[in-house]
mmCIF file of C-alpha atoms and ligand atoms in Angstrom:
data_model
loop_
_atom_site.group_PDB
_atom_site.id
_atom_site.type_symbol
_atom_site.label_atom_id
_atom_site.label_comp_id
_atom_site.label_asym_id
_atom_site.label_seq_id
_atom_site.Cartn_x
_atom_site.Cartn_y
_atom_site.Cartn_z
ATOM 1 C CA MET A 56 -12.738 4.320 -46.442
ATOM 2 C CA GLY A 57 -10.994 4.792 -43.478
ATOM 3 C CA PRO A 58 -12.787 6.154 -40.387
ATOM 4 C CA GLY A 59 -14.324 9.467 -39.878
ATOM 5 C CA PRO A 60 -15.064 11.261 -36.738
ATOM 6 C CA ALA A 61 -18.661 9.543 -36.795
ATOM 7 C CA ASP A 62 -16.661 6.226 -36.342
ATOM 8 C CA ALA A 63 -15.046 7.435 -33.603
ATOM 9 C CA ASP A 64 -16.203 4.793 -31.460
ATOM 10 C CA ALA A 65 -15.079 2.111 -33.742
ATOM 11 C CA ILE A 66 -11.306 3.244 -33.298
ATOM 12 C CA VAL A 67 -11.380 3.769 -29.509
ATOM 13 C CA PRO A 68 -8.932 1.110 -28.110
ATOM 14 C CA GLY A 69 -10.148 -1.322 -25.696
ATOM 15 C CA PRO A 70 -8.779 -1.109 -22.204
ATOM 16 C CA ARG A 71 -5.258 -0.225 -22.629
ATOM 17 C CA ARG A 72 -3.550 -3.533 -21.692
ATOM 18 C CA ALA A 73 -0.785 -3.287 -18.983
ATOM 19 C CA THR A 74 2.313 -4.361 -19.778
ATOM 20 C CA PRO A 75 4.392 -6.173 -16.560
ATOM 21 C CA LEU A 76 6.211 -3.497 -14.392
ATOM 22 C CA ARG A 77 9.915 -4.151 -14.916
ATOM 23 C CA VAL A 78 11.967 -2.826 -11.582
ATOM 24 C CA GLY A 79 15.320 -3.890 -12.209
ATOM 25 C CA ALA A 80 15.450 -7.820 -12.271
ATOM 26 C CA LEU A 81 12.002 -7.883 -10.567
ATOM 27 C CA VAL A 82 8.589 -8.573 -12.822
ATOM 28 C CA VAL A 83 5.687 -7.138 -11.333
ATOM 29 C CA ASP A 84 2.509 -8.455 -12.814
ATOM 30 C CA PRO A 85 -0.031 -7.042 -13.259
ATOM 31 C CA PRO A 86 1.538 -3.702 -12.525
ATOM 32 C CA VAL A 87 -0.944 -3.077 -9.650
ATOM 33 C CA LEU A 88 0.780 -2.890 -6.105
ATOM 34 C CA LEU A 89 -0.430 -2.998 -2.522
ATOM 35 C CA ALA A 90 -0.038 0.111 -1.081
ATOM 36 C CA PRO A 91 2.428 -0.229 2.519
ATOM 37 C CA MET A 92 -0.047 0.866 5.191
ATOM 38 C CA ALA A 93 0.922 0.666 8.897
ATOM 39 C CA GLU A 94 -1.324 -1.846 11.245
ATOM 40 C CA VAL A 95 -2.765 -2.800 7.652
ATOM 41 C CA THR A 96 -0.335 -4.485 5.480
ATOM 42 C CA ASP A 97 0.704 -7.236 7.434
ATOM 43 C CA LEU A 98 1.733 -10.907 6.631
ATOM 44 C CA ALA A 99 -1.997 -12.108 6.856
ATOM 45 C CA PHE A 100 -3.383 -9.263 4.725
ATOM 46 C CA ARG A 101 -0.603 -9.205 1.999
ATOM 47 C CA THR A 102 -1.013 -12.822 1.631
ATOM 48 C CA ILE A 103 -4.750 -12.473 0.967
ATOM 49 C CA CYS A 104 -4.063 -9.651 -1.363
ATOM 50 C CA GLU A 105 -1.660 -11.755 -3.498
ATOM 51 C CA GLU A 106 -4.311 -14.387 -3.835
ATOM 52 C CA PHE A 107 -6.647 -11.872 -5.423
ATOM 53 C CA GLY A 108 -4.049 -10.606 -7.870
ATOM 54 C CA ALA A 109 -1.770 -7.697 -6.326
ATOM 55 C CA GLY A 110 1.362 -7.847 -8.562
ATOM 56 C CA LEU A 111 3.249 -7.091 -5.228
ATOM 57 C CA THR A 112 2.784 -6.038 -1.961
ATOM 58 C CA VAL A 113 4.738 -3.983 0.524
ATOM 59 C CA THR A 114 5.114 -4.183 4.273
ATOM 60 C CA GLU A 115 4.117 -1.215 6.364
ATOM 61 C CA PHE A 116 6.873 1.269 7.037
ATOM 62 C CA LEU A 117 9.385 -0.183 9.470
ATOM 63 C CA SER A 118 11.814 2.363 11.262
ATOM 64 C CA ALA A 119 15.275 1.707 10.153
ATOM 65 C CA HIS A 120 16.505 2.484 14.024
ATOM 66 C CA ALA A 121 13.986 0.002 15.335
ATOM 67 C CA LEU A 122 15.157 -2.830 13.065
ATOM 68 C CA CYS A 123 19.092 -2.056 13.885
ATOM 69 C CA ALA A 124 17.815 -1.713 17.620
ATOM 70 C CA GLY A 125 16.673 -5.704 16.919
ATOM 71 C CA ALA A 126 13.027 -4.709 18.140
ATOM 72 C CA GLU A 127 11.432 -8.362 17.613
ATOM 73 C CA LYS A 128 8.130 -6.866 17.072
ATOM 74 C CA THR A 129 9.487 -4.834 14.112
ATOM 75 C CA ARG A 130 11.456 -7.503 12.876
ATOM 76 C CA ARG A 131 8.708 -9.766 12.617
ATOM 77 C CA LYS A 132 6.916 -7.399 10.379
ATOM 78 C CA LEU A 133 9.887 -8.385 7.613
ATOM 79 C CA ARG A 134 8.432 -11.877 6.894
ATOM 80 C CA PRO A 135 7.144 -12.716 3.508
ATOM 81 C CA SER A 136 3.609 -13.494 2.854
ATOM 82 C CA ALA A 137 2.364 -16.820 3.247
ATOM 83 C CA GLY A 138 2.426 -17.755 -0.290
ATOM 84 C CA GLY A 139 6.172 -16.906 -0.564
ATOM 85 C CA ARG A 140 5.845 -14.430 -3.294
ATOM 86 C CA PRO A 141 8.133 -11.414 -3.999
ATOM 87 C CA TYR A 142 7.174 -8.618 -1.971
ATOM 88 C CA GLY A 143 8.607 -5.036 -1.061
ATOM 89 C CA VAL A 144 9.940 -3.736 2.534
ATOM 90 C CA GLN A 145 9.293 -0.089 3.345
ATOM 91 C CA LEU A 146 11.857 1.366 5.703
ATOM 92 C CA PHE A 147 11.537 5.182 7.304
ATOM 93 C CA GLY A 148 14.673 7.240 8.650
ATOM 94 C CA ARG A 149 16.779 9.931 8.157
ATOM 95 C CA GLU A 150 20.357 8.736 8.586
ATOM 96 C CA ALA A 151 22.257 6.598 6.044
ATOM 97 C CA ALA A 152 23.825 4.001 8.436
ATOM 98 C CA PRO A 153 20.416 2.618 9.941
ATOM 99 C CA LEU A 154 18.924 2.680 6.673
ATOM 100 C CA VAL A 155 21.639 0.616 5.093
ATOM 101 C CA ARG A 156 21.838 -1.747 7.986
ATOM 102 C CA ALA A 157 18.068 -2.117 8.037
ATOM 103 C CA ALA A 158 17.942 -2.502 4.035
ATOM 104 C CA LEU A 159 20.177 -5.327 4.264
ATOM 105 C CA LEU A 160 18.291 -7.088 6.830
ATOM 106 C CA ALA A 161 15.068 -6.917 4.547
ATOM 107 C CA ALA A 162 17.035 -8.399 2.047
ATOM 108 C CA ASP A 163 18.222 -11.208 4.329
ATOM 109 C CA SER A 164 14.834 -11.486 5.261
ATOM 110 C CA GLY A 165 13.451 -12.100 1.439
ATOM 111 C CA ALA A 166 12.542 -8.743 0.568
ATOM 112 C CA ALA A 167 12.477 -8.421 -3.435
ATOM 113 C CA LEU A 168 12.663 -4.703 -3.231
ATOM 114 C CA VAL A 169 13.250 -1.936 -0.856
ATOM 115 C CA ASP A 170 11.172 1.120 -0.382
ATOM 116 C CA LEU A 171 11.977 4.344 1.287
ATOM 117 C CA ASN A 172 9.226 6.089 2.831
ATOM 118 C CA MET A 173 9.369 9.764 1.934
ATOM 119 C CA GLY A 174 5.871 10.831 2.217
ATOM 120 C CA CYS A 175 4.393 9.517 5.970
ATOM 121 C CA PRO A 176 2.787 13.099 7.383
ATOM 122 C CA ALA A 177 2.704 11.981 10.590
ATOM 123 C CA ARG A 178 3.794 14.754 12.661
ATOM 124 C CA LYS A 179 6.027 11.958 15.186
ATOM 125 C CA VAL A 180 7.596 10.957 11.587
ATOM 126 C CA VAL A 181 8.194 14.409 10.167
ATOM 127 C CA TRP A 182 9.218 16.209 13.119
ATOM 128 C CA ASP A 183 12.495 15.150 15.220
ATOM 129 C CA GLY A 184 11.269 17.034 18.117
ATOM 130 C CA LYS A 185 13.783 20.301 17.224
ATOM 131 C CA GLY A 186 12.635 23.694 16.082
ATOM 132 C CA GLN A 187 8.963 24.206 15.155
ATOM 133 C CA PRO A 188 7.013 21.632 13.814
ATOM 134 C CA ASP A 189 5.888 22.237 10.433
ATOM 135 C CA ALA A 190 8.357 25.355 9.877
ATOM 136 C CA THR A 191 11.612 23.190 10.447
ATOM 137 C CA CYS A 192 10.601 19.904 10.029
ATOM 138 C CA ARG A 193 14.147 17.767 10.436
ATOM 139 C CA GLY A 194 12.538 14.361 10.614
ATOM 140 C CA SER A 195 11.734 11.501 8.167
ATOM 141 C CA GLY A 196 8.705 10.638 5.986
ATOM 142 C CA ALA A 197 7.620 13.496 4.256
ATOM 143 C CA ALA A 198 9.748 16.025 5.486
ATOM 144 C CA LEU A 199 12.768 14.298 3.577
ATOM 145 C CA MET A 200 11.070 15.983 0.524
ATOM 146 C CA LEU A 201 11.790 19.397 2.298
ATOM 147 C CA ASP A 202 15.755 18.534 2.195
ATOM 148 C CA PRO A 203 16.011 17.120 -1.453
ATOM 149 C CA ASP A 204 20.193 16.853 -0.969
ATOM 150 C CA LEU A 205 19.602 14.594 1.809
ATOM 151 C CA ALA A 206 17.051 12.577 0.151
ATOM 152 C CA VAL A 207 19.475 11.959 -2.646
ATOM 153 C CA ARG A 208 22.458 10.837 -0.464
ATOM 154 C CA LEU A 209 20.088 8.606 1.467
ATOM 155 C CA VAL A 210 19.042 6.677 -2.093
ATOM 156 C CA ALA A 211 22.924 6.882 -3.048
ATOM 157 C CA ALA A 212 23.797 5.117 0.319
ATOM 158 C CA VAL A 213 21.200 2.345 0.372
ATOM 159 C CA ARG A 214 21.491 1.710 -3.271
ATOM 160 C CA ALA A 215 25.104 1.505 -2.803
ATOM 161 C CA ALA A 216 25.029 -1.275 -0.075
ATOM 162 C CA LEU A 217 22.066 -3.157 -1.154
ATOM 163 C CA PRO A 218 22.729 -6.317 -3.547
ATOM 164 C CA ALA A 219 22.201 -5.318 -7.375
ATOM 165 C CA ALA A 220 19.257 -7.764 -7.890
ATOM 166 C CA ILE A 221 17.501 -5.983 -4.920
ATOM 167 C CA PRO A 222 15.988 -2.737 -6.706
ATOM 168 C CA LEU A 223 15.331 0.350 -4.461
ATOM 169 C CA SER A 224 12.154 2.386 -4.608
ATOM 170 C CA VAL A 225 10.947 5.784 -3.324
ATOM 171 C CA LYS A 226 7.489 6.779 -2.290
ATOM 172 C CA LEU A 227 7.006 10.576 -2.314
ATOM 173 C CA ARG A 228 4.104 12.766 -1.631
ATOM 174 C CA SER A 229 3.247 15.132 -4.391
ATOM 175 C CA GLY A 230 5.025 17.897 -2.025
ATOM 176 C CA TRP A 231 4.911 19.356 1.369
ATOM 177 C CA ASP A 232 2.328 21.584 0.676
ATOM 178 C CA GLU A 233 0.801 23.677 -2.355
ATOM 179 C CA ARG A 234 3.854 26.073 -1.898
ATOM 180 C CA ARG A 235 6.257 23.288 -2.283
ATOM 181 C CA LYS A 236 5.354 20.829 -4.859
ATOM 182 C CA ASN A 237 8.818 19.590 -5.601
ATOM 183 C CA ALA A 238 8.056 15.983 -6.461
ATOM 184 C CA PRO A 239 8.363 16.730 -10.410
ATOM 185 C CA GLU A 240 12.101 18.039 -9.387
ATOM 186 C CA LEU A 241 13.253 15.626 -6.637
ATOM 187 C CA ALA A 242 11.727 12.268 -8.555
ATOM 188 C CA PRO A 243 14.472 12.753 -11.663
ATOM 189 C CA ARG A 244 17.333 13.157 -9.089
ATOM 190 C CA LEU A 245 16.511 10.159 -7.127
ATOM 191 C CA GLY A 246 16.398 8.136 -10.316
ATOM 192 C CA ALA A 247 19.901 9.441 -10.846
ATOM 193 C CA ALA A 248 20.805 8.518 -7.194
ATOM 194 C CA GLY A 249 19.623 5.138 -7.800
ATOM 195 C CA ALA A 250 16.153 4.750 -7.121
ATOM 196 C CA ALA A 251 14.519 1.983 -9.849
ATOM 197 C CA LEU A 252 11.100 3.049 -9.064
ATOM 198 C CA VAL A 253 9.174 6.050 -7.839
ATOM 199 C CA THR A 254 5.614 6.183 -6.568
ATOM 200 C CA VAL A 255 3.849 9.540 -5.941
ATOM 201 C CA HIS A 256 0.855 9.692 -3.456
ATOM 202 C CA GLY A 257 -0.826 12.775 -5.447
ATOM 203 C CA ARG A 258 -1.231 14.586 -2.010
ATOM 204 C CA THR A 259 0.797 17.061 -0.184
ATOM 205 C CA ARG A 260 1.928 16.353 3.615
ATOM 206 C CA ALA A 261 -0.490 19.573 4.395
ATOM 207 C CA GLN A 262 -3.249 17.687 2.619
ATOM 208 C CA GLY A 263 -2.938 14.387 5.076
ATOM 209 C CA PHE A 264 -5.565 12.093 3.209
ATOM 210 C CA GLY A 265 -8.102 15.000 2.491
ATOM 211 C CA GLY A 266 -9.159 16.700 -0.608
ATOM 212 C CA GLU A 267 -8.905 15.420 -4.124
ATOM 213 C CA VAL A 268 -5.991 13.372 -5.274
ATOM 214 C CA ASP A 269 -3.858 15.593 -8.076
ATOM 215 C CA LEU A 270 -3.324 13.542 -10.995
ATOM 216 C CA GLU A 271 -1.360 16.375 -12.540
ATOM 217 C CA THR A 272 1.766 16.192 -10.532
ATOM 218 C CA ILE A 273 1.737 12.605 -10.919
ATOM 219 C CA ARG A 274 1.663 13.425 -14.653
ATOM 220 C CA GLN A 275 4.497 15.671 -14.373
ATOM 221 C CA VAL A 276 6.602 13.270 -12.244
ATOM 222 C CA ARG A 277 6.213 10.477 -15.421
ATOM 223 C CA ALA A 278 7.273 13.480 -17.911
ATOM 224 C CA ALA A 279 10.418 14.214 -15.611
ATOM 225 C CA VAL A 280 11.771 10.825 -14.909
ATOM 226 C CA PRO A 281 13.734 8.806 -17.731
ATOM 227 C CA ALA A 282 11.379 6.604 -19.352
ATOM 228 C CA GLY A 283 13.757 3.679 -18.018
ATOM 229 C CA ILE A 284 12.381 4.391 -14.832
ATOM 230 C CA PRO A 285 8.767 3.544 -14.023
ATOM 231 C CA VAL A 286 6.289 5.643 -12.034
ATOM 232 C CA CYS A 287 3.774 4.230 -9.796
ATOM 233 C CA GLY A 288 0.613 6.550 -9.764
ATOM 234 C CA ASN A 289 -1.354 6.172 -6.031
ATOM 235 C CA GLY A 290 -4.104 8.024 -4.334
ATOM 236 C CA ASP A 291 -7.946 6.900 -4.501
ATOM 237 C CA VAL A 292 -7.779 4.187 -6.941
ATOM 238 C CA VAL A 293 -10.724 1.970 -5.653
ATOM 239 C CA ASP A 294 -12.229 0.054 -8.648
ATOM 240 C CA VAL A 295 -11.424 -0.497 -12.418
ATOM 241 C CA GLU A 296 -12.897 3.157 -13.324
ATOM 242 C CA SER A 297 -10.291 5.139 -10.914
ATOM 243 C CA PHE A 298 -7.771 2.708 -12.159
ATOM 244 C CA GLU A 299 -8.198 3.725 -15.579
ATOM 245 C CA ARG A 300 -8.254 7.334 -14.685
ATOM 246 C CA MET A 301 -5.134 7.353 -12.838
ATOM 247 C CA ARG A 302 -3.376 5.536 -15.870
ATOM 248 C CA THR A 303 -5.267 7.769 -18.535
ATOM 249 C CA ALA A 304 -4.264 10.978 -16.730
ATOM 250 C CA THR A 305 -0.959 10.316 -15.519
ATOM 251 C CA GLY A 306 0.438 7.607 -18.041
ATOM 252 C CA CYS A 307 2.107 6.001 -15.035
ATOM 253 C CA ASP A 308 3.524 2.452 -15.661
ATOM 254 C CA ALA A 309 1.948 0.969 -12.369
ATOM 255 C CA VAL A 310 -0.726 1.367 -9.982
ATOM 256 C CA MET A 311 -0.671 1.296 -6.310
ATOM 257 C CA ILE A 312 -3.895 0.913 -3.795
ATOM 258 C CA GLY A 313 -4.236 1.481 -0.402
ATOM 259 C CA ARG A 314 -7.546 2.272 1.234
ATOM 260 C CA GLY A 315 -9.278 0.806 -1.602
ATOM 261 C CA ALA A 316 -8.155 -3.076 -0.756
ATOM 262 C CA ILE A 317 -8.804 -2.781 2.951
ATOM 263 C CA GLY A 318 -11.795 -5.252 3.442
ATOM 264 C CA ASN A 319 -11.861 -5.301 -0.122
ATOM 265 C CA PRO A 320 -9.417 -7.369 -2.002
ATOM 266 C CA TRP A 321 -11.718 -8.231 -4.410
ATOM 267 C CA VAL A 322 -10.639 -4.834 -6.200
ATOM 268 C CA PHE A 323 -7.322 -6.653 -7.457
ATOM 269 C CA ALA A 324 -9.218 -9.559 -8.868
ATOM 270 C CA ALA A 325 -11.530 -7.194 -10.619
ATOM 271 C CA ILE A 326 -8.249 -4.890 -11.979
ATOM 272 C CA ARG A 327 -6.826 -7.851 -13.236
ATOM 273 C CA ALA A 328 -9.705 -9.512 -15.093
ATOM 274 C CA HIS A 329 -10.010 -5.884 -16.768
ATOM 275 C CA LEU A 330 -6.553 -5.858 -18.089
ATOM 276 C CA ARG A 331 -6.841 -9.560 -19.239
ATOM 277 C CA GLY A 332 -9.959 -8.109 -21.220
ATOM 278 C CA GLN A 333 -11.874 -11.066 -19.084
ATOM 279 C CA PRO A 334 -15.407 -10.572 -17.662
ATOM 280 C CA PRO A 335 -15.730 -8.853 -14.356
ATOM 281 C CA PRO A 336 -15.841 -10.665 -11.629
ATOM 282 C CA ALA A 337 -18.975 -11.048 -9.573
ATOM 283 C CA PRO A 338 -18.895 -8.691 -6.655
ATOM 284 C CA PRO A 339 -18.553 -10.618 -3.389
ATOM 285 C CA ASP A 340 -21.674 -11.326 -1.865
ATOM 286 C CA ARG A 341 -21.777 -11.855 2.009
ATOM 287 C CA ARG A 342 -20.730 -15.621 2.062
ATOM 288 C CA GLU A 343 -17.700 -14.492 0.053
ATOM 289 C CA LYS A 344 -17.096 -11.930 2.669
ATOM 290 C CA LEU A 345 -17.445 -14.465 5.466
ATOM 291 C CA ARG A 346 -15.065 -16.948 3.357
ATOM 292 C CA VAL A 347 -12.293 -14.490 3.126
ATOM 293 C CA LEU A 348 -12.788 -12.827 6.482
ATOM 294 C CA MET A 349 -12.323 -16.847 7.826
ATOM 295 C CA ARG A 350 -8.878 -17.368 5.648
ATOM 296 C CA HIS A 351 -8.080 -13.683 6.786
ATOM 297 C CA LEU A 352 -8.328 -14.559 10.305
ATOM 298 C CA ALA A 353 -7.064 -18.352 10.010
ATOM 299 C CA LEU A 354 -3.656 -16.590 8.675
ATOM 300 C CA CYS A 355 -3.893 -14.015 11.851
ATOM 301 C CA ARG A 356 -3.733 -17.182 14.097
ATOM 302 C CA GLU A 357 -1.118 -19.103 12.355
ATOM 303 C CA HIS A 358 1.254 -16.243 12.207
ATOM 304 C CA GLU A 359 0.285 -13.405 14.682
ATOM 305 C CA PRO A 360 -1.383 -15.640 17.485
ATOM 306 C CA ALA A 361 -0.628 -12.855 20.162
ATOM 307 C CA ASN A 362 -2.797 -10.297 18.292
ATOM 308 C CA VAL A 363 -5.297 -12.560 16.855
ATOM 309 C CA VAL A 364 -8.314 -11.086 19.381
ATOM 310 C CA TRP A 365 -7.670 -7.076 18.546
ATOM 311 C CA GLU A 366 -7.137 -8.257 14.620
ATOM 312 C CA ALA A 367 -10.126 -10.438 14.378
ATOM 313 C CA ARG A 368 -11.994 -7.260 15.652
ATOM 314 C CA LYS A 369 -10.819 -4.774 13.151
ATOM 315 C CA LEU A 370 -11.223 -7.490 10.281
ATOM 316 C CA VAL A 371 -14.604 -8.248 10.988
ATOM 317 C CA CYS A 372 -15.237 -4.535 10.921
ATOM 318 C CA ARG A 373 -13.278 -4.113 7.844
ATOM 319 C CA TYR A 374 -15.018 -6.750 5.898
ATOM 320 C CA ALA A 375 -18.412 -5.591 7.147
ATOM 321 C CA ARG A 376 -17.978 -1.936 5.856
ATOM 322 C CA GLY A 377 -20.995 -0.845 3.371
ATOM 323 C CA GLU A 378 -23.068 -3.499 4.646
ATOM 324 C CA PRO A 379 -26.292 -2.857 6.419
ATOM 325 C CA GLY A 380 -25.888 -3.166 9.844
ATOM 326 C CA ALA A 381 -22.453 -2.756 10.071
ATOM 327 C CA ALA A 382 -22.275 0.156 12.821
ATOM 328 C CA ARG A 383 -24.256 -2.123 15.186
ATOM 329 C CA LEU A 384 -21.721 -4.961 14.425
ATOM 330 C CA ARG A 385 -18.665 -2.795 14.900
ATOM 331 C CA ALA A 386 -20.269 -1.851 18.561
ATOM 332 C CA ARG A 387 -20.284 -5.480 19.276
ATOM 333 C CA ALA A 388 -17.198 -6.678 18.193
ATOM 334 C CA MET A 389 -15.318 -3.815 19.639
ATOM 335 C CA SER A 390 -16.601 -5.165 23.215
ATOM 336 C CA MET A 391 -15.650 -8.911 22.276
ATOM 337 C CA GLU A 392 -12.796 -10.481 24.127
ATOM 338 C CA ALA A 393 -12.701 -13.827 22.716
ATOM 339 C CA ILE A 394 -12.053 -15.206 19.066
ATOM 340 C CA GLU A 395 -14.797 -17.800 19.462
ATOM 341 C CA ALA A 396 -17.475 -14.847 20.241
ATOM 342 C CA LEU A 397 -15.905 -12.879 17.357
ATOM 343 C CA THR A 398 -16.294 -15.472 14.781
ATOM 344 C CA ASP A 399 -19.783 -16.566 15.752
ATOM 345 C CA LEU A 400 -20.723 -12.673 15.342
ATOM 346 C CA ALA A 401 -19.307 -12.572 11.940
ATOM 347 C CA CYS A 402 -20.701 -16.027 10.777
ATOM 348 C CA GLU A 403 -24.351 -14.869 12.411
ATOM 349 C CA PHE A 404 -23.998 -11.099 10.505
ATOM 350 C CA PHE A 405 -22.615 -12.744 7.186
ATOM 351 C CA ALA A 406 -24.395 -15.973 6.948
ATOM 352 C CA GLY A 407 -27.116 -16.138 9.270
ATOM 353 C CA ASN A 408 -25.500 -18.698 10.854
ATOM 354 C CA PRO A 409 -23.463 -19.146 14.461
ATOM 355 C CA LYS A 410 -20.989 -21.197 12.612
ATOM 356 C CA PRO A 411 -19.599 -21.600 9.073
ATOM 357 C CA ARG A 412 -21.172 -24.124 7.052
ATOM 358 C CA ALA A 413 -18.260 -26.781 5.887
ATOM 359 C CA ASP A 414 -19.311 -25.689 2.119
HETATM 360 C C1 LIG R 506 -3.963 3.119 7.638
HETATM 361 C C2 LIG R 506 -3.075 3.779 6.691
HETATM 362 C C3 LIG R 506 -1.533 3.362 6.874
HETATM 363 C C4 LIG R 506 -0.668 3.970 6.157
HETATM 364 N N1 LIG R 506 0.493 3.617 6.604
HETATM 365 C C5 LIG R 506 1.825 3.707 5.325
HETATM 366 C C6 LIG R 506 2.693 3.347 5.353
HETATM 367 O O1 LIG R 506 3.281 2.874 6.396
HETATM 368 N N2 LIG R 506 3.664 3.864 4.597
HETATM 369 C C7 LIG R 506 3.570 4.719 3.645
HETATM 370 O O2 LIG R 506 4.374 4.939 2.433
HETATM 371 N N3 LIG R 506 2.235 4.786 3.354
HETATM 372 C C8 LIG R 506 0.977 4.665 3.923
HETATM 373 N N4 LIG R 506 -0.019 5.020 4.097
HETATM 374 C C9 LIG R 506 -0.547 5.486 2.718
HETATM 375 C C10 LIG R 506 -0.841 4.977 1.708
HETATM 376 O O3 LIG R 506 0.463 4.043 1.425
HETATM 377 C C11 LIG R 506 -1.157 5.904 0.428
HETATM 378 O O4 LIG R 506 -0.187 6.218 -0.097
HETATM 379 C C12 LIG R 506 -2.100 6.390 0.838
HETATM 380 O O5 LIG R 506 -3.071 5.948 1.482
HETATM 381 C C13 LIG R 506 -3.116 6.935 -0.307
HETATM 382 O O6 LIG R 506 -3.553 5.829 -1.351
HETATM 383 P P1 LIG R 506 -5.322 5.316 -1.305
HETATM 384 O O7 LIG R 506 -5.981 6.575 -1.450
HETATM 385 O O8 LIG R 506 -5.153 4.150 -2.383
HETATM 386 O O9 LIG R 506 -5.478 5.045 -0.014
HETATM 387 C C14 LIG R 506 -1.021 4.619 4.756
HETATM 388 C C15 LIG R 506 -2.485 4.749 4.820
HETATM 389 C C16 LIG R 506 -3.574 4.380 5.728
HETATM 390 C C17 LIG R 506 -4.681 4.718 5.341
#
């Protein structure tokens, strides 16, 4: 006898195994990406997230103008992670010529994917200083969603210039505001212009980072874009449960994680194990957090020695988030000026020792 309604549990499939994400020639496995985040997704953090199982990491957004002007600080951000795995570079701008030149610089630096930012809500990015901010925004980031023809032209121009082996992607919000949620109309046009992957953060520009993520608009984008162009869902994924909610509600082909990975690269290992049908890894205890914090600091020392104290203050606080006493630790860390004092503080906090043990 076939299974009836009473047997429903017996026929519910296990976790939907994720197929690797294919973006042109690039294979992203598992299909779980680290989101671009300014002041967060630097070389060191991208390296750590790759080690924990992120399928692809993306640099923070880099100004096309700054790259073209040769700004050294911005150019350094084009570097691959220490592990040398494929990575994406995100660019922002609203003029084709600098975006094209910056995309070629990203390709020369080794980027396996170039992403155009069409979602940044920051006033200094969306407003070009003319007209009224918020009413006649003519800047870049999310303002491009107000100007779909320009957004399409930029994608076409960058696509035409990039080597064929390097896919171009776009990262959108659901729209500008509740009245103008145009991602489902814009995404297929960007796909037709040459975008090989569309990522949607399910919030409008007006929402910033508040309110609930709108999974329905991401679902509409998935339905509107041809099947050959993958859609990546983004917003509020912090663990296996929210990952599955994003996939099930939207049908997206990949998931991107931002804030949920800050101070918590273990989220990638948990999702990877889930997708492979393996038992969940043990959540990190304080010793494990200290181990990864120290690895993260070592990468900062090696690759960004000029900023290491500033980075160490932030990192100690990020890895301590959620632990009892984190607020007091933060206050102390922020006043410290020496890397040795910061590492001692971290060792004391996480392991109860002033120095890390050799094991
Ligand atoms: C500190 C911070 C910096 C960010 N910088 C960028 C950026 O450079 N480019 C971008 O497309 N989005 C940026 N975002 C947005 C994230 O990529 C992501 O879309 C958003 O945080 C929602 O995903 P989440 O809920 O997983 O964090 C940033 C978000 C945060 C919190």
